Short mmCIF file of C-alpha atoms in Angstrom, two decimals:
data_model
loop_
_atom_site.label_atom_id
_atom_site.label_comp_id
_atom_site.label_asym_id
_atom_site.label_seq_id
_atom_site.Cartn_x
_atom_site.Cartn_y
_atom_site.Cartn_z
CA GLN A 1 -4.98 -7.13 13.24
CA SER A 2 -2.41 -4.86 14.89
CA ALA A 3 0.01 -2.85 12.79
CA LEU A 4 3.53 -4.18 12.45
CA THR A 5 6.02 -2.42 14.72
CA GLN A 6 8.58 -0.10 13.16
CA PRO A 7 10.80 2.54 14.82
CA ALA A 8 9.25 5.98 14.42
CA SER A 9 12.49 7.45 13.11
CA VAL A 10 16.03 6.59 12.09
CA SER A 11 18.84 8.79 10.85
CA GLY A 12 22.22 8.51 9.24
CA SER A 13 24.88 10.53 7.47
CA PRO A 14 25.51 10.37 3.73
CA GLY A 15 27.49 7.27 2.83
CA GLN A 16 26.53 5.39 5.99
CA SER A 17 24.26 2.34 6.24
CA ILE A 18 21.07 2.14 8.24
CA ALA A 19 18.57 -0.60 9.01
CA ILE A 20 14.85 -0.32 9.69
CA SER A 21 13.17 -3.15 11.56
CA CYS A 22 9.62 -4.42 11.15
CA THR A 23 8.36 -6.71 13.91
CA GLY A 24 5.24 -8.81 13.68
CA THR A 25 4.17 -12.25 14.81
CA SER A 26 4.12 -15.81 13.58
CA SER A 27 0.74 -15.00 12.03
CA ASP A 28 2.19 -12.48 9.64
CA VAL A 29 5.90 -11.66 9.19
CA GLY A 30 7.11 -14.91 10.73
CA GLY A 31 4.66 -17.09 8.87
CA TYR A 32 5.01 -15.92 5.28
CA ASN A 33 7.66 -14.67 2.87
CA TYR A 34 5.31 -11.94 1.68
CA VAL A 35 7.03 -8.97 3.30
CA SER A 36 7.34 -5.81 1.21
CA TRP A 37 8.88 -2.40 1.80
CA TYR A 38 7.68 0.93 0.41
CA GLN A 39 9.30 4.35 0.20
CA GLN A 40 7.09 7.42 0.34
CA HIS A 41 8.19 10.99 -0.24
CA PRO A 42 5.94 13.82 1.02
CA GLY A 43 2.84 14.25 -1.09
CA LYS A 44 3.67 11.26 -3.29
CA ALA A 45 2.31 7.75 -3.66
CA PRO A 46 4.31 4.93 -2.08
CA LYS A 47 6.95 3.19 -4.21
CA LEU A 48 7.78 -0.51 -3.98
CA MET A 49 11.40 -1.03 -2.91
CA ILE A 50 11.52 -4.68 -1.75
CA TYR A 51 9.10 -7.58 -2.20
CA GLY A 52 9.09 -11.21 -1.11
CA VAL A 53 11.36 -10.30 1.85
CA SER A 54 14.48 -9.69 -0.20
CA ASN A 55 13.68 -9.14 -3.88
CA ARG A 56 14.31 -5.81 -5.60
CA PRO A 57 12.03 -4.62 -8.41
CA SER A 58 13.68 -3.60 -11.63
CA GLY A 59 15.01 -0.06 -11.37
CA VAL A 60 15.48 0.00 -7.59
CA SER A 61 19.05 0.66 -6.50
CA ASN A 62 21.02 -2.28 -5.15
CA ARG A 63 21.78 -0.09 -2.12
CA PHE A 64 18.41 -1.32 -0.82
CA SER A 65 18.21 -4.83 0.58
CA GLY A 66 15.77 -6.82 2.70
CA SER A 67 15.98 -9.75 5.08
CA LYS A 68 13.97 -11.60 7.70
CA SER A 69 14.72 -13.51 10.88
CA GLY A 70 11.83 -15.04 12.76
CA ASP A 71 9.07 -12.49 13.27
CA THR A 72 11.24 -9.48 12.33
CA ALA A 73 12.02 -8.21 8.85
CA SER A 74 14.61 -5.56 8.08
CA LEU A 75 15.31 -3.06 5.34
CA THR A 76 18.92 -2.00 4.96
CA ILE A 77 20.00 1.02 2.98
CA SER A 78 23.72 1.29 2.29
CA GLY A 79 25.61 4.32 1.02
CA LEU A 80 22.92 6.72 2.24
CA GLN A 81 22.06 9.54 -0.13
CA ALA A 82 20.06 12.70 0.43
CA GLU A 83 17.31 11.41 -1.88
CA ASP A 84 16.75 8.44 0.45
CA GLU A 85 15.18 10.77 3.02
CA ALA A 86 11.54 9.63 3.12
CA ASP A 87 9.04 7.56 5.07
CA TYR A 88 9.38 3.79 4.83
CA TYR A 89 6.62 1.24 5.40
CA CYS A 90 6.75 -2.53 5.67
CA SER A 91 3.80 -4.78 4.93
CA SER A 92 3.01 -8.45 5.38
CA TYR A 93 0.37 -10.94 4.38
CA THR A 94 -1.44 -12.40 7.39
CA SER A 95 -3.04 -15.69 8.41
CA SER A 96 -6.43 -13.95 8.20
CA SER A 97 -5.89 -13.54 4.43
CA THR A 98 -5.45 -9.81 4.91
CA LEU A 99 -2.54 -7.40 4.64
CA VAL A 100 -1.07 -5.34 7.46
CA PHE A 101 1.29 -2.37 7.24
CA GLY A 102 3.85 -1.16 9.72
CA GLY A 103 3.37 2.21 11.36
CA GLY A 104 6.08 3.76 9.21
CA THR A 105 9.61 5.03 9.82
CA LYS A 106 10.86 8.50 8.98
CA LEU A 107 14.41 8.37 7.63
CA THR A 108 16.46 11.53 8.04
CA VAL A 109 19.73 11.94 6.17
CA LEU A 110 21.85 14.24 8.30
CA GLN B 1 3.68 2.08 -19.53
CA VAL B 2 1.56 0.92 -16.61
CA GLN B 3 -0.64 3.66 -15.19
CA LEU B 4 -3.38 3.83 -12.60
CA VAL B 5 -5.28 7.12 -12.81
CA GLN B 6 -7.73 7.93 -10.05
CA SER B 7 -10.70 10.26 -9.94
CA GLY B 8 -10.53 13.70 -8.40
CA ALA B 9 -10.89 14.99 -4.87
CA GLU B 10 -14.24 14.65 -3.10
CA VAL B 11 -15.91 16.51 -0.24
CA LYS B 12 -18.74 14.67 1.48
CA LYS B 13 -21.08 15.20 4.41
CA PRO B 14 -21.07 12.80 7.36
CA GLY B 15 -23.31 9.82 6.64
CA ALA B 16 -22.86 10.06 2.88
CA SER B 17 -21.05 7.67 0.55
CA VAL B 18 -18.10 8.23 -1.76
CA LYS B 19 -17.09 6.31 -4.88
CA VAL B 20 -13.51 6.55 -6.14
CA SER B 21 -12.44 5.23 -9.53
CA CYS B 22 -9.10 3.85 -10.69
CA LYS B 23 -8.53 3.56 -14.44
CA ALA B 24 -5.81 1.13 -15.50
CA SER B 25 -3.77 1.28 -18.69
CA GLY B 26 -0.60 -0.24 -20.10
CA TYR B 27 -1.38 -3.83 -19.04
CA THR B 28 -4.15 -6.43 -19.11
CA PHE B 29 -6.60 -5.22 -16.47
CA THR B 30 -7.85 -8.70 -15.57
CA SER B 31 -4.38 -10.12 -14.98
CA TYR B 32 -3.69 -8.30 -11.71
CA ASP B 33 -5.65 -7.71 -8.51
CA ILE B 34 -6.48 -4.16 -7.43
CA ASN B 35 -6.05 -3.24 -3.77
CA TRP B 36 -7.14 -0.09 -1.97
CA VAL B 37 -5.05 1.62 0.70
CA ARG B 38 -5.80 4.84 2.57
CA GLN B 39 -3.70 7.34 4.48
CA ALA B 40 -4.98 10.02 6.83
CA THR B 41 -2.95 13.23 6.95
CA GLY B 42 0.29 12.65 8.82
CA GLN B 43 -0.60 9.01 9.46
CA GLY B 44 0.50 5.64 8.12
CA LEU B 45 -0.84 3.41 5.39
CA GLU B 46 -3.99 1.38 6.05
CA TRP B 47 -5.00 -1.55 3.84
CA MET B 48 -8.70 -1.68 3.01
CA GLY B 49 -9.16 -4.66 0.71
CA TRP B 50 -8.61 -6.32 -2.65
CA MET B 51 -10.56 -7.18 -5.78
CA ASN B 52 -9.88 -9.61 -8.59
CA PRO B 53 -10.99 -7.77 -11.76
CA ASN B 54 -11.47 -11.04 -13.63
CA SER B 55 -13.83 -12.80 -11.21
CA GLY B 56 -15.03 -9.80 -9.21
CA ASN B 57 -14.08 -11.62 -6.01
CA THR B 58 -13.20 -9.36 -3.10
CA GLY B 59 -11.69 -9.45 0.38
CA PHE B 60 -11.74 -6.70 2.99
CA ALA B 61 -10.08 -5.70 6.22
CA GLN B 62 -12.43 -6.48 9.10
CA LYS B 63 -12.61 -2.78 9.95
CA PHE B 64 -14.36 -2.00 6.66
CA GLN B 65 -16.59 -5.08 6.34
CA GLY B 66 -20.16 -4.04 5.57
CA ARG B 67 -19.17 -0.49 4.70
CA VAL B 68 -16.96 -0.90 1.61
CA THR B 69 -17.80 -2.16 -1.85
CA MET B 70 -15.26 -2.87 -4.59
CA THR B 71 -16.43 -3.30 -8.17
CA ARG B 72 -15.06 -3.03 -11.69
CA SER B 73 -15.91 -2.42 -15.31
CA THR B 74 -13.68 -4.59 -17.44
CA SER B 75 -14.83 -2.89 -20.64
CA ILE B 76 -13.14 0.33 -19.55
CA SER B 77 -10.43 -1.21 -17.33
CA THR B 78 -11.65 0.66 -14.28
CA ALA B 79 -11.92 -0.37 -10.65
CA TYR B 80 -14.17 1.35 -8.12
CA MET B 81 -14.15 1.62 -4.34
CA GLU B 82 -17.27 2.86 -2.58
CA LEU B 83 -17.26 3.65 1.14
CA SER B 84 -20.53 4.37 2.92
CA SER B 85 -21.63 5.91 6.24
CA LEU B 86 -18.74 8.34 6.15
CA THR B 87 -17.45 10.03 9.29
CA SER B 88 -14.65 12.52 9.84
CA GLU B 89 -12.36 9.56 10.55
CA ASP B 90 -12.64 8.61 6.88
CA THR B 91 -10.94 11.83 5.77
CA ALA B 92 -7.83 10.56 4.00
CA VAL B 93 -6.04 10.06 0.71
CA TYR B 94 -7.25 6.86 -0.94
CA TYR B 95 -4.91 4.92 -3.23
CA CYS B 96 -5.50 2.05 -5.61
CA ALA B 97 -2.57 -0.28 -6.20
CA ARG B 98 -1.86 -3.16 -8.55
CA GLU B 99 -0.92 -6.57 -7.17
CA PRO B 100 0.27 -9.63 -9.07
CA LEU B 101 -2.16 -12.54 -9.01
CA GLY B 102 -1.15 -15.43 -6.82
CA ILE B 103 -1.47 -16.97 -3.42
CA GLY B 104 -1.96 -14.44 -0.66
CA ILE B 105 -1.61 -10.68 -0.88
CA GLN B 106 1.84 -9.91 -2.13
CA GLU B 107 3.39 -6.68 -3.30
CA PHE B 108 1.89 -3.55 -4.83
CA ASP B 109 4.05 -2.69 -7.81
CA TYR B 110 2.13 0.26 -9.23
CA TRP B 111 0.04 2.84 -7.39
CA GLY B 112 -2.50 5.44 -8.41
CA GLN B 113 -1.81 9.09 -7.65
CA GLY B 114 -4.25 9.15 -4.75
CA THR B 115 -7.68 10.72 -4.23
CA GLN B 116 -8.31 13.10 -1.34
CA VAL B 117 -11.63 12.43 0.37
CA THR B 118 -12.69 15.01 2.93
CA VAL B 119 -15.67 14.43 5.21
CA SER B 120 -16.97 17.68 6.65
CA PRO B 121 -20.38 18.90 7.93
#
């Protein structure tokens, strides 16, 4: 199972909005609504930011939102803040009854 | 509050095995699956497999089939992941993560703090 495809890096200025894409196939992203997004700061464990494509866990800012179209899911962060600078990973359930992660995207807040 | 507390760092020789523990608290241990995810230094997340603490059923990524074992002790709310035939490529931080029961593998809402496993001659 190949990793989902994410851009290696994205950047934005404080207050701006950015989007991170996560491209898979009909056997994973396109076939199931089990796409999640995780934020990871250096030296820390990942933190769940979005689950079920577009659901936010309690306590996660509403500046984070998720969506999906076909085989590509997206995480959008609006009103960028310095604390959003981190690595972001998508994940999806697959038709092989396994889970696959994206390669990760480094977000830089300029 | 929900917590997953993992065992400490390990240094192993090539060919050896390592067993990492993950002690759960703050919720009913048998009501959520436990998954294991690893991350080599500077690299991305890699899913290894899942275990249902109630039934003991497991599922693994093909890459780890035959080399990984996931077990539990319900009396002490602890999950274990054992990886055998270690090579330098297994040097990584290993995380346990909680997943709601249901169809498929969904989201991981709580994570352990990670356990560094270093494989060195």
